[in-house]
């Protein structure tokens, strides 16, 4: 077990690798540019066509954009938050969901041994 842990610590951590391990739909959003920076396979399936790094996230918000802005302001203030008040717009239809977010200020720091 110790050998496995050491091997894990020697591997640089990236948002791509961390997000890929989450079983639920997950993505990293750059709120300054409204762009998805990384997302996992579950998020790609949920959001459908166009869900790729670099995509404009507000395209999936439609009329929920004002509620999403309030949610992001709460995340910025508290450091993390969740809401069920923001439906995503997928293929022209609202998709009720629970959004959970945590503010990330810097890239993950690779762990050294």
Coordinates of C-alpha atoms in Angstrom, one line a residue:
X1 CA 0.0 0.0 0.0
X2 CA 2.8 2.4 0.8
X3 CA 4.3 1.9 -2.7
X4 CA 1.0 2.8 -4.3
X5 CA 0.7 6.0 -2.2
X6 CA 4.2 7.1 -3.1
X7 CA 3.6 6.5 -6.8
X8 CA 0.5 8.6 -6.6
X9 CA 2.4 11.5 -4.9
X10 CA 5.0 11.5 -7.6
X11 CA 2.4 12.1 -10.3
X12 CA 1.7 15.8 -10.9
X13 CA -1.9 16.7 -10.1
X14 CA -3.9 18.6 -12.8
X15 CA -7.5 19.8 -12.9
X16 CA -8.0 17.4 -15.9
X17 CA -6.9 14.4 -13.9
X18 CA -8.8 15.4 -10.8
X19 CA -12.1 16.1 -12.7
X20 CA -11.8 12.9 -14.7
X21 CA -12.0 10.9 -11.4
X22 CA -15.3 12.3 -10.3
X23 CA -18.2 10.0 -11.1
X24 CA -20.8 12.8 -11.4
X25 CA -20.8 15.4 -14.1
X26 CA -18.0 17.8 -13.2
X27 CA -16.2 20.7 -14.9
X28 CA -13.9 23.6 -14.1
X29 CA -15.3 27.0 -15.3
X30 CA -13.2 30.1 -15.7
X31 CA -15.7 32.7 -14.5
X32 CA -13.6 35.6 -15.8
X33 CA -13.9 34.3 -19.4
X34 CA -17.1 32.2 -19.2
X35 CA -15.2 29.3 -20.6
X36 CA -15.0 25.6 -19.6
X37 CA -11.4 24.8 -18.9
X38 CA -11.9 21.0 -18.4
X39 CA -14.8 18.6 -18.0
X40 CA -15.2 14.9 -17.5
X41 CA -17.0 12.4 -19.6
X42 CA -20.2 12.5 -17.6
X43 CA -20.4 16.3 -18.1
X44 CA -19.9 15.8 -21.8
X45 CA -22.8 13.3 -22.0
X46 CA -25.0 15.5 -19.9
X47 CA -24.4 18.8 -21.8
X48 CA -24.3 17.2 -25.2
X49 CA -23.0 18.8 -28.4
X50 CA -20.4 21.5 -28.0
X51 CA -19.3 20.5 -24.5
X52 CA -15.6 20.8 -24.8
X53 CA -12.8 22.8 -23.1
X54 CA -13.0 26.4 -24.4
X55 CA -16.8 26.3 -24.8
X56 CA -18.8 29.3 -23.5
X57 CA -20.6 27.9 -20.5
X58 CA -23.4 30.5 -20.5
X59 CA -24.7 28.9 -23.7
X60 CA -26.2 26.2 -21.3
X61 CA -27.9 28.8 -19.0
X62 CA -30.4 30.6 -21.1
X63 CA -33.0 32.3 -18.9
X64 CA -31.2 31.0 -15.8
X65 CA -28.2 33.2 -16.3
X66 CA -29.2 35.8 -13.7
X67 CA -29.7 33.0 -11.0
X68 CA -26.3 31.5 -12.0
X69 CA -24.6 34.9 -11.6
X70 CA -26.0 35.2 -8.1
X71 CA -24.8 31.6 -7.4
X72 CA -21.3 32.4 -8.6
X73 CA -21.2 35.5 -6.5
X74 CA -22.1 33.4 -3.4
X75 CA -19.3 30.9 -4.3
X76 CA -16.9 33.9 -4.6
X77 CA -18.0 35.2 -1.2
X78 CA -18.2 31.9 0.8
X79 CA -15.6 29.9 -1.1
X80 CA -18.2 27.2 -2.0
X81 CA -22.0 26.8 -2.4
X82 CA -24.7 24.7 -4.0
X83 CA -28.1 25.4 -5.6
X84 CA -31.0 23.7 -7.2
X85 CA -32.3 27.1 -8.6
X86 CA -30.4 27.0 -11.8
X87 CA -31.7 24.7 -14.7
X88 CA -29.2 24.1 -17.5
X89 CA -30.5 24.4 -21.1
X90 CA -29.7 21.2 -23.0
X91 CA -30.9 20.7 -26.5
X92 CA -33.4 23.6 -26.0
X93 CA -34.9 22.0 -22.9
X94 CA -34.4 22.9 -19.2
X95 CA -32.5 20.3 -17.2
X96 CA -33.2 20.6 -13.5
X97 CA -30.0 19.9 -11.6
X98 CA -28.1 20.5 -8.4
X99 CA -25.0 22.6 -8.9
X100 CA -22.1 22.5 -6.4
X101 CA -19.1 24.8 -6.7
X102 CA -15.9 25.6 -5.0
X103 CA -13.7 28.6 -5.8
X104 CA -10.3 27.7 -7.1
X105 CA -7.7 30.5 -7.0
X106 CA -4.6 28.7 -8.4
X107 CA -3.6 25.5 -10.2
X108 CA -3.0 22.4 -8.1
X109 CA 0.5 22.2 -6.9
X110 CA 2.3 19.0 -7.8
X111 CA 3.3 17.1 -4.6
X112 CA 6.9 16.1 -4.3
X113 CA 8.3 13.2 -2.3

